[in-house]
Short mmCIF file of C-alpha atoms and ligand atoms in Angstrom, two decimals:
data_model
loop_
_atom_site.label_atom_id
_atom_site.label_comp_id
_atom_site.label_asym_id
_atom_site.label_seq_id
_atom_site.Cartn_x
_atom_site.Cartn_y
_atom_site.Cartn_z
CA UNK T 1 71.19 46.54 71.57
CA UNK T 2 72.15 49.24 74.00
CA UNK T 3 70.79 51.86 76.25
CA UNK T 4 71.57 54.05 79.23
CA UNK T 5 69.16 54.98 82.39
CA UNK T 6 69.69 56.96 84.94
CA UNK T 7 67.62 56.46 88.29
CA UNK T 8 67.62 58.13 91.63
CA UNK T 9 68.12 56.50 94.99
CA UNK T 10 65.05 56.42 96.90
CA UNK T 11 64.64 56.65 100.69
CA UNK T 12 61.69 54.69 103.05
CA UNK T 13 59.52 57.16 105.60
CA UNK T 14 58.10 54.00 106.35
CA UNK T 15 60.82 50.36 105.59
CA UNK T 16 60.86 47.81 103.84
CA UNK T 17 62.37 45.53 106.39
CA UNK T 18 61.47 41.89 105.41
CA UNK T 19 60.92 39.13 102.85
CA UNK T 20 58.29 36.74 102.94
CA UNK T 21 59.40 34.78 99.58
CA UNK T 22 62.88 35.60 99.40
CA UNK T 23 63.46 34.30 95.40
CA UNK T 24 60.81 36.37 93.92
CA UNK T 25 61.70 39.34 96.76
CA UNK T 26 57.96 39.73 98.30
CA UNK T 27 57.76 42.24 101.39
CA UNK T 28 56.40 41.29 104.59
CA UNK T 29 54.87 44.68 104.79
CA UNK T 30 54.14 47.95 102.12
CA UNK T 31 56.45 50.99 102.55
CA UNK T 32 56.73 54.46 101.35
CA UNK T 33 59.82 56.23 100.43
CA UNK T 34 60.82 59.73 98.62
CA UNK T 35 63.14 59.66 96.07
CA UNK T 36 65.83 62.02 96.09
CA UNK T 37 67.52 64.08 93.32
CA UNK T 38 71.38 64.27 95.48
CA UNK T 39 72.31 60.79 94.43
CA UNK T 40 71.75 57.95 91.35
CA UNK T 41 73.48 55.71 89.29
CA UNK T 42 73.95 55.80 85.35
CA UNK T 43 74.00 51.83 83.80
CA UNK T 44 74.54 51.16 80.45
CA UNK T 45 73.97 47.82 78.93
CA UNK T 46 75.04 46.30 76.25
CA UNK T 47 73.67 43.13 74.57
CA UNK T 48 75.86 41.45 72.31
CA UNK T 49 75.52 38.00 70.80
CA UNK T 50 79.34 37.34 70.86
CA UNK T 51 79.70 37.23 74.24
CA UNK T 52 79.67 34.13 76.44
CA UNK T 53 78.87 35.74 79.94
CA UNK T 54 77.78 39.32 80.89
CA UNK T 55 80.58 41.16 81.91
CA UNK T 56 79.57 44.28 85.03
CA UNK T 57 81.74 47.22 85.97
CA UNK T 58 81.17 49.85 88.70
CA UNK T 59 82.93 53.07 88.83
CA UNK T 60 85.15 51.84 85.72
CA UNK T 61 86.28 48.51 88.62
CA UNK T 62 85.16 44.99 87.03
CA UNK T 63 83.25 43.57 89.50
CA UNK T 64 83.48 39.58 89.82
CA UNK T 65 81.59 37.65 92.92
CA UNK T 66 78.85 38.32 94.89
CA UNK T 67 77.98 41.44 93.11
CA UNK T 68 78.67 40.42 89.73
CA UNK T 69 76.19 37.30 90.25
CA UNK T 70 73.45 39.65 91.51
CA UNK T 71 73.48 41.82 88.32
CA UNK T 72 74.22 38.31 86.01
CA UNK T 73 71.40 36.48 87.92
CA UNK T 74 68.76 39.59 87.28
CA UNK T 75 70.03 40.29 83.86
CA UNK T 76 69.21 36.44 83.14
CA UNK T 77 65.27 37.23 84.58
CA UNK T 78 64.76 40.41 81.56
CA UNK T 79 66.47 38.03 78.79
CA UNK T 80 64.56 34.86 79.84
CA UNK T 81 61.35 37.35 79.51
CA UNK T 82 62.87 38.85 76.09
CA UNK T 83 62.79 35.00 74.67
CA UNK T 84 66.98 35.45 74.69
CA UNK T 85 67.77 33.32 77.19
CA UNK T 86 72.05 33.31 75.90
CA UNK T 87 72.49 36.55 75.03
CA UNK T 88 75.25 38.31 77.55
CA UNK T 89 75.50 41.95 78.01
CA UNK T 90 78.65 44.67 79.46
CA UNK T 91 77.03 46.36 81.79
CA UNK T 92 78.62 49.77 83.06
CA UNK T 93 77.63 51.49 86.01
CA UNK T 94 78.57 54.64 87.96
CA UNK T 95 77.27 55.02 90.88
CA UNK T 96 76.97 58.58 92.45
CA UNK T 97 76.02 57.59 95.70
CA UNK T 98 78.55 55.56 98.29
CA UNK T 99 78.17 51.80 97.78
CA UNK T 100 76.71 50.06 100.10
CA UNK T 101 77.24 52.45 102.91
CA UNK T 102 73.06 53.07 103.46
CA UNK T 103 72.65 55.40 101.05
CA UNK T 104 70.59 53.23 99.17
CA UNK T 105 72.93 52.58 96.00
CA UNK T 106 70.86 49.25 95.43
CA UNK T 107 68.03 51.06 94.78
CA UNK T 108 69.67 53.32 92.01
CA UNK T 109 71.58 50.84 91.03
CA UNK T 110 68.88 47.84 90.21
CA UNK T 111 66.34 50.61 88.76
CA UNK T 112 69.08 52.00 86.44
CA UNK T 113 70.28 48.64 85.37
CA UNK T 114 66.35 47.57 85.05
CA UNK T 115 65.70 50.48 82.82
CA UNK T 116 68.81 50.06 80.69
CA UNK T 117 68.43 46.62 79.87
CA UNK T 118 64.74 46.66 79.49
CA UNK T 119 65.32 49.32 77.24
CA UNK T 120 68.23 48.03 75.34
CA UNK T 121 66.04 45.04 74.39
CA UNK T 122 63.18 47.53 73.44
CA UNK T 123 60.76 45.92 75.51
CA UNK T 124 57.40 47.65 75.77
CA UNK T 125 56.23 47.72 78.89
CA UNK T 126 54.44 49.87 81.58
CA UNK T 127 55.66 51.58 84.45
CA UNK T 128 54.01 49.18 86.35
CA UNK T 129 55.97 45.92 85.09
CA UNK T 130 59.18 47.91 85.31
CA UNK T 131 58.57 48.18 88.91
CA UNK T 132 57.61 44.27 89.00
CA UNK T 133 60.74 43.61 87.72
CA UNK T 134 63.35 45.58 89.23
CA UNK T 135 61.65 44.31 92.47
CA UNK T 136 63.41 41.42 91.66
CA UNK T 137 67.03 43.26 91.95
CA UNK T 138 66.63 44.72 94.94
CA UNK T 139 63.32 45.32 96.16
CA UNK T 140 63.51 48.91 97.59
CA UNK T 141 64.56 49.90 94.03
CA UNK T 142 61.05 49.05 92.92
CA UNK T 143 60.19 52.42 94.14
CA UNK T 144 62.90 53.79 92.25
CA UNK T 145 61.22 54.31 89.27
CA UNK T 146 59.01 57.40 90.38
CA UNK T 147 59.99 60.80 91.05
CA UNK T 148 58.66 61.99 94.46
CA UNK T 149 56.94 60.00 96.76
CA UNK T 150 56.06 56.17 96.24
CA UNK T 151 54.53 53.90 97.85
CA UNK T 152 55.71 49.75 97.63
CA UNK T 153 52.38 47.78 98.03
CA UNK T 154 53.31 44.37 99.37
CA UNK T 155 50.38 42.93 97.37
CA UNK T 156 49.20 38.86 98.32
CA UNK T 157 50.06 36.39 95.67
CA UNK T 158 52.27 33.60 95.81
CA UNK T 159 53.83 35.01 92.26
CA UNK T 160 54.74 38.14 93.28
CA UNK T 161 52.13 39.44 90.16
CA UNK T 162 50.17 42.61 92.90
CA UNK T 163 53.73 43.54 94.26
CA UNK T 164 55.09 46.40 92.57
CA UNK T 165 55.12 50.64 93.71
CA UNK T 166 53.25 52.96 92.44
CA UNK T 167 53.18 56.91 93.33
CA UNK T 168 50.95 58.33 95.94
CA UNK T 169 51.34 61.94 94.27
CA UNK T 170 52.63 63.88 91.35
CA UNK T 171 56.21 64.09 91.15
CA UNK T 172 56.28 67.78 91.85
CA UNK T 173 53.42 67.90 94.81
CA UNK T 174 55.44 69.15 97.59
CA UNK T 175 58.79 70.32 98.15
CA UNK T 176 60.25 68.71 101.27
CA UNK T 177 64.06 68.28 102.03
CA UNK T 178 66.39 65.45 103.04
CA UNK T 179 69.74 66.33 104.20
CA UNK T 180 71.97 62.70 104.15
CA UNK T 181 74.63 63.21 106.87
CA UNK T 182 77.92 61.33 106.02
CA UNK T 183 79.50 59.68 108.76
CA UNK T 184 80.67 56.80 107.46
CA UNK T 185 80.94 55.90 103.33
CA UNK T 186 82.51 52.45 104.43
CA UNK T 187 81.01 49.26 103.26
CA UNK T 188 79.01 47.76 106.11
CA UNK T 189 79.19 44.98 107.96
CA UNK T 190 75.88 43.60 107.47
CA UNK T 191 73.88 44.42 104.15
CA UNK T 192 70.10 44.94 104.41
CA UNK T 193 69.56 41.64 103.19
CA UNK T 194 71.20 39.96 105.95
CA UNK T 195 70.11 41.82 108.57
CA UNK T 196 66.28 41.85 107.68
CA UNK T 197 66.57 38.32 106.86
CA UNK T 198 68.01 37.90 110.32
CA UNK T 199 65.24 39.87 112.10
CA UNK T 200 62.79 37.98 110.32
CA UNK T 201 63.77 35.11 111.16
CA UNK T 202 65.12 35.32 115.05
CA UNK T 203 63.58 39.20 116.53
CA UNK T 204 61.58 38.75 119.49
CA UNK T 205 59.92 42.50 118.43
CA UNK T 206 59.61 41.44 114.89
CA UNK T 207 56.29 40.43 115.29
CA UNK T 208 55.48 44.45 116.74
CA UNK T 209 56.93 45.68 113.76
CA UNK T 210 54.68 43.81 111.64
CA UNK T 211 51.42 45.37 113.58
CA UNK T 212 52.99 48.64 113.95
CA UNK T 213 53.47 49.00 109.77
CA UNK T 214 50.01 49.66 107.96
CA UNK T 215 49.13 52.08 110.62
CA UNK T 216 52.21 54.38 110.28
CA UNK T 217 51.65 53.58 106.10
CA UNK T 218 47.93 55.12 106.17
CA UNK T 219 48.53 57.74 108.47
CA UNK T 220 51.93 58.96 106.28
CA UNK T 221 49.88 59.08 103.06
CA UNK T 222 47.38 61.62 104.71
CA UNK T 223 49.64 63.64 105.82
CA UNK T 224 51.66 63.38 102.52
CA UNK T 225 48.54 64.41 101.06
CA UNK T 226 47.35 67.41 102.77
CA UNK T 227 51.60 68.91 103.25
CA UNK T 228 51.47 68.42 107.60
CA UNK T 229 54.88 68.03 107.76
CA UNK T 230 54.99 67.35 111.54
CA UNK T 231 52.80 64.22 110.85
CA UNK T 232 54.77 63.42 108.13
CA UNK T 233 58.04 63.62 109.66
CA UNK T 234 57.33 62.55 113.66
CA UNK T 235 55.52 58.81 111.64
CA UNK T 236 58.93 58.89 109.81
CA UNK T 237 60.71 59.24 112.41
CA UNK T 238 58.97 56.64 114.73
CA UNK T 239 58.42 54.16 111.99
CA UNK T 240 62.25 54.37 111.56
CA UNK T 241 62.87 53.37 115.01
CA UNK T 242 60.76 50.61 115.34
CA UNK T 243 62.71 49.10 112.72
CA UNK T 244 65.80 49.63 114.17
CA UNK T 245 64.56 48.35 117.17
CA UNK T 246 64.00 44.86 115.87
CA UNK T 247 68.17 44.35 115.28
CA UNK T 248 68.34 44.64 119.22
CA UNK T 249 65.68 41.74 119.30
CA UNK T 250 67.41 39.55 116.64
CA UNK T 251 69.89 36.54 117.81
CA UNK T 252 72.22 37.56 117.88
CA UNK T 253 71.44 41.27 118.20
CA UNK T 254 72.99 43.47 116.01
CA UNK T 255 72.60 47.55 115.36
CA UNK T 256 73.45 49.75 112.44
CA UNK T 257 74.05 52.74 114.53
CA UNK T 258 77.53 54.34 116.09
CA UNK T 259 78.11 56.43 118.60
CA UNK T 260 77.98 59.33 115.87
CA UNK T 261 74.68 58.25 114.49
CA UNK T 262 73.20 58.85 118.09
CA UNK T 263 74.73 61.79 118.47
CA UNK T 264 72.87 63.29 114.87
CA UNK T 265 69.54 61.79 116.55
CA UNK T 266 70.03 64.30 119.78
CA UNK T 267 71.21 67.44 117.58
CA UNK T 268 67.61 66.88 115.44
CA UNK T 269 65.34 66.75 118.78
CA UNK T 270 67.66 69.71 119.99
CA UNK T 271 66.48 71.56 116.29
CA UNK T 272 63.10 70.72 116.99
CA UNK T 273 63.13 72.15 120.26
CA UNK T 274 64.18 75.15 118.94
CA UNK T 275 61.17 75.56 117.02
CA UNK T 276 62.43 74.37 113.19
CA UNK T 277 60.59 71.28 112.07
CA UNK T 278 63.28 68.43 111.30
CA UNK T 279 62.84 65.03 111.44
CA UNK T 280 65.63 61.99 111.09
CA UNK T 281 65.08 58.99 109.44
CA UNK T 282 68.18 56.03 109.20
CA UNK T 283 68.19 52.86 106.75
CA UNK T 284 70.64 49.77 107.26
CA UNK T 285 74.03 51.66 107.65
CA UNK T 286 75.04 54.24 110.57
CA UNK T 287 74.62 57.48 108.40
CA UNK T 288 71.35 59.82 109.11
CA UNK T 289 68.54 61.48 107.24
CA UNK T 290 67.32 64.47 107.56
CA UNK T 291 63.44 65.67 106.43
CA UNK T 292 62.88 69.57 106.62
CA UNK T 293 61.20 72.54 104.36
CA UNK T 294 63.08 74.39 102.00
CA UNK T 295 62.99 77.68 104.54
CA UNK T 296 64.70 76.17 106.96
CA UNK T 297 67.40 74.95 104.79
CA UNK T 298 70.86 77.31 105.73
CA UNK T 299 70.27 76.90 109.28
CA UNK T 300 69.83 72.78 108.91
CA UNK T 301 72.55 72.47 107.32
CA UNK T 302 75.13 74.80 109.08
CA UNK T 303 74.13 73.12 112.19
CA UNK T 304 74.41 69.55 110.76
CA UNK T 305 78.03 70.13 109.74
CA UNK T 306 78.98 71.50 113.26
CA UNK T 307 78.26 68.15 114.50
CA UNK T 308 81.54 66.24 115.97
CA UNK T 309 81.93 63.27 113.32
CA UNK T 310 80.15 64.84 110.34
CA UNK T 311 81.99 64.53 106.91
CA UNK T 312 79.81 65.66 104.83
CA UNK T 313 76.18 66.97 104.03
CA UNK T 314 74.46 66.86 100.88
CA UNK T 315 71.30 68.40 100.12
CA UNK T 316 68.29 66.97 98.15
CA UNK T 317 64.90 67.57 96.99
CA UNK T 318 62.70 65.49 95.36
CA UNK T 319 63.95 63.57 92.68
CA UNK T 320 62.61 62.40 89.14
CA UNK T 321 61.97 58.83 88.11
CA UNK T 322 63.75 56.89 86.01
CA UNK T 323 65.20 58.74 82.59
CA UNK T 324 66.86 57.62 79.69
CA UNK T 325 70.19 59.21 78.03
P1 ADP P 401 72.92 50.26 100.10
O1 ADP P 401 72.61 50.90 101.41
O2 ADP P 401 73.99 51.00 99.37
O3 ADP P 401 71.70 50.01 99.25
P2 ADP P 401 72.98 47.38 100.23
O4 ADP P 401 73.89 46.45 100.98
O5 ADP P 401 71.51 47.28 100.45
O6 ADP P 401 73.51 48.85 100.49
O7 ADP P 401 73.19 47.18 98.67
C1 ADP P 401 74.46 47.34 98.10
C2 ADP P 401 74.59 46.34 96.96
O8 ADP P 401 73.81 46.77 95.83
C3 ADP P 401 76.01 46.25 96.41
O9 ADP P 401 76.81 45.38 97.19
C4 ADP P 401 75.74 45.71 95.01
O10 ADP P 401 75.53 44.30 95.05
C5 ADP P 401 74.45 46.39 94.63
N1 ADP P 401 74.71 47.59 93.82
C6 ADP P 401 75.06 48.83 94.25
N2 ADP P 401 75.21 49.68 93.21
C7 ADP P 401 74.94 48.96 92.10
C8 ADP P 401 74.94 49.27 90.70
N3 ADP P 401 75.21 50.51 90.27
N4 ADP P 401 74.62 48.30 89.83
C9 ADP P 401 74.30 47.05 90.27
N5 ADP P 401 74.31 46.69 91.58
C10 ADP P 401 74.63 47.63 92.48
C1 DP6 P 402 66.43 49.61 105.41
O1 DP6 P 402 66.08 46.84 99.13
O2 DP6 P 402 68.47 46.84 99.94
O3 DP6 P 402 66.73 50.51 103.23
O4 DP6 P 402 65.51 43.56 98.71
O5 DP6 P 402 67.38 42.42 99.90
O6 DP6 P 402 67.89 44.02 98.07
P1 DP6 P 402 66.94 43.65 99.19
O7 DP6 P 402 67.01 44.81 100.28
P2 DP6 P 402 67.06 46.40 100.13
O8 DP6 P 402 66.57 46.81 101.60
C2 DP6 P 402 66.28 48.12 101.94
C3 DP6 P 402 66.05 48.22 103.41
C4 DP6 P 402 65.94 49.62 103.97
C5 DP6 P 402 64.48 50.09 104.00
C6 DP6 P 402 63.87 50.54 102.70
O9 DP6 P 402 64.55 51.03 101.80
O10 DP6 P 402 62.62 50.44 102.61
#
C-alpha cells in the first residue's frame, strides 16, 4: 500500500489569513492563489500493518515533535475515512522548496502527502474531496491540487463540507511570472498559524481586512479572466498589504518583514515607474514575490539580483496540479 505524489507550492494574490473553526481549518475569508512550477515536494507513503506508529522523514531527517504530530494527526483523518483506523505508514518527503521560510512548503507538503496517502489506500475520490481533505493539513494547500490559478471558497457550514478550492481557469490560460526573491531561507519566528491566529484574535484592523477581502476576490477573478495584468497585479499587491497590515494591529504587534524585504518593495515601484509591469506580493516570512509577463523576464530578474541582500532568484511559471510517480 504505497504511492508517491508530487504537488506544487501555491502562492495567494489574495490570503488566506484566518480560521474561523480552527480543528476542521475553515477560513474566515475565500482566497486565490497561483501555483507555481519553481518549487514542490515529493511524499511517499507507505502503509504497512506491522507498524505501531507512522514514522515521517523530510529531506532523508526523521522528524519527531511538532511536525511529526501534524503529518501523524492528518494521516490518522485519511485512515479513519479508509475504515483503518491502526494502520501506520513511513512517510518520506523531500521538499524542494525552503521549509518554513514563506515559501509555502506547507502547501506542497500537505497536498503531496494528501495525494500519496489517499492514493496508497486507493481511495476513489474527486478532485473536489481531495481538496476537502488536505484542507485539513494545512489549509492553503487545499489549493494545491490545481495547476494555475485557484480559488479557496470559504464556503458556510459548521462541517467544513462547502470549503474546498476549485480552479477559476484552465491550467494553461495565461502565462504570468513569479520571481520568489530569497532573502532569508531561515525558519521563522512565527508560523502562519500563529500569527493569523494572533491577528484574529487581538488586530484592531482585523475587522478591515475582513471587509476589504471579497471585493479584492471578485475584482482579481475578472481581471484573471480577461489577462489585465495591471488589475491583476496592483489587487495583488494591495490585498497583500492589507494583510500585512493587520500584524501591526495585533497585541502584541508583530511583522514578517526586514529591512531587506522593504527594500525589494521600493526596487518593484521603481520597475514600475520605469514602465515594466511588476507587481510584489509577500506571505508570512520576510522573502518577496514577484508577478510579471514572460517579456519582461531578463530585465526582472537582472535587476532583482542587483538588490543589496538578495541571495537568490528563482523563476516560475504556472505550475501543474497534483501528479503521481
Ligand atoms: P511555509 O511558509 O513554509 O508554508 P509554515 O510555517 O506555514 O511555513 O509551514 C511549515 C510547516 O509545514 C512545517 O513546519 C511542517 O510542519 C509542514 N511541512 C513542510 N513541509 C512538509 C512536508 N513535505 N510534509 C509534511 N509537512 C510539511
Ligand atoms: C500568508 O496554510 O500555512 O501564506 O492553515 O494554519 O496551515 P494553516 O496556515 P497556512 O497559511 C498560509 C497563509 C499565507 C496566505 C495564503 O497562502 O493564502
Amino acid at each position: 500500500m504505497k504511492a508517491t505524489a508530487k504537488a506544487h507550492t501555491n502562492i495567494a494574490l489574495i490570503k488566506y489569513w484566518g480560521k474561523r473553526n480552527e480543528k476542521l481549518i475553515l477560513p474566515t475569508n475565500s482566497s486565490l492563489s497561483l501555483t507555481l512550477d519553481g518549487f514542490y515536494t515529493e511524499t511517499t507513503v507507505n502503509f504497512n500493518e506491522e507498524l505501531t506508529e507512522d514514522t515521517f522523514s523530510l529531506n532523508g531527517t526523521t522528524i519527531t515533535g511538532n511536525q511529526y504530530d501534524r503529518v501523524s494527526k492528518f494521516l490518522q483523518l485519511i485512515r479513519d475515512h479508509a475504515g483503518i483506523p491502526n494502520v501506520y505508514a513511513d512517510v518520506h518527503s523531500i521538499n524542494h522548496v525552503p521549509t518554513a521560510a514563506g515559501f509555502a512548503s506547507s502547501a506542497s507538503g500537505f497536498a503531496a502527502l494528501a495525494g500519496a496517502a489517499t492514493k496508497a489506500l486507493n481511495l476513489d475520490i474527486s478532485d473536489e474531496e481531495l481538496s476537502k481533505i488536505t484542507r485539513q493539513g494545512s489549509g492553503s494547500a487545499c489549493r494545491s491540487i490545481y495547476g494555475g490559478f485557484a480559488e479557496w471558497q470559504m464556503g458556510e457550514k459548521e462541517d467544513g463540507s462547502d470549503s474546498f478550492a476549485v480552479p477559476i481557469v484552465p491550467p494553461d490560460h495565461w502565462d504570468v511570472r513569479m520571481a520568489a526573491v530569497v532573502l532569508s531561507d531561515t525558519m521563522k519566528d512565527i508560523s502562519s498559524r500563529v500569527g493569523m491566529k494572533r491577528t484574529v484574535d487581538t488586530s484592531v484592523f482585523y475587522e478591515g481586512w475582513l471587509s476589504a477581502v471579497p471585493h479584492d476576490l471578485a475584482e482579481i477573478k475578472q481581471g484573471i479572466i480577461v489577462k489585465d495584468f495591471e488589475k491583476v497585479g496592483a489587487i495583488a499587491e494591495s490585498n497583500c498589504l492589507k494583510m500585512h497590515a493587520t500584524t501591526l494591529g495585533a497585541d502584541p504587534p508583530f511583522t514578517y518583514w526586514l529591512d531587506k524585504t522593504m527594500r525589494v518593495m521600493q526596487k518593484v515601484r521603481e520597475i514600475r515607474a520605469m514602465g515594466i509591469p511588476a507587481y510584489f506580493t509577500i506571505d508570512a516570512g520576510p522573502n518577496v514575490k514577484v508577478l510579471y509577463l514572460p517579456e519582461y523576464e531578463s530585465k526582472i530578474e537582472q535587476i532583482l539580483r542587483e538588490i543589496p541582500g538578495v541571495s537568490n532568484v528563482t523563476l516560475s511559471k504556472p505550475g501543474q496540479g497534483i501528479s503521481y510517480l
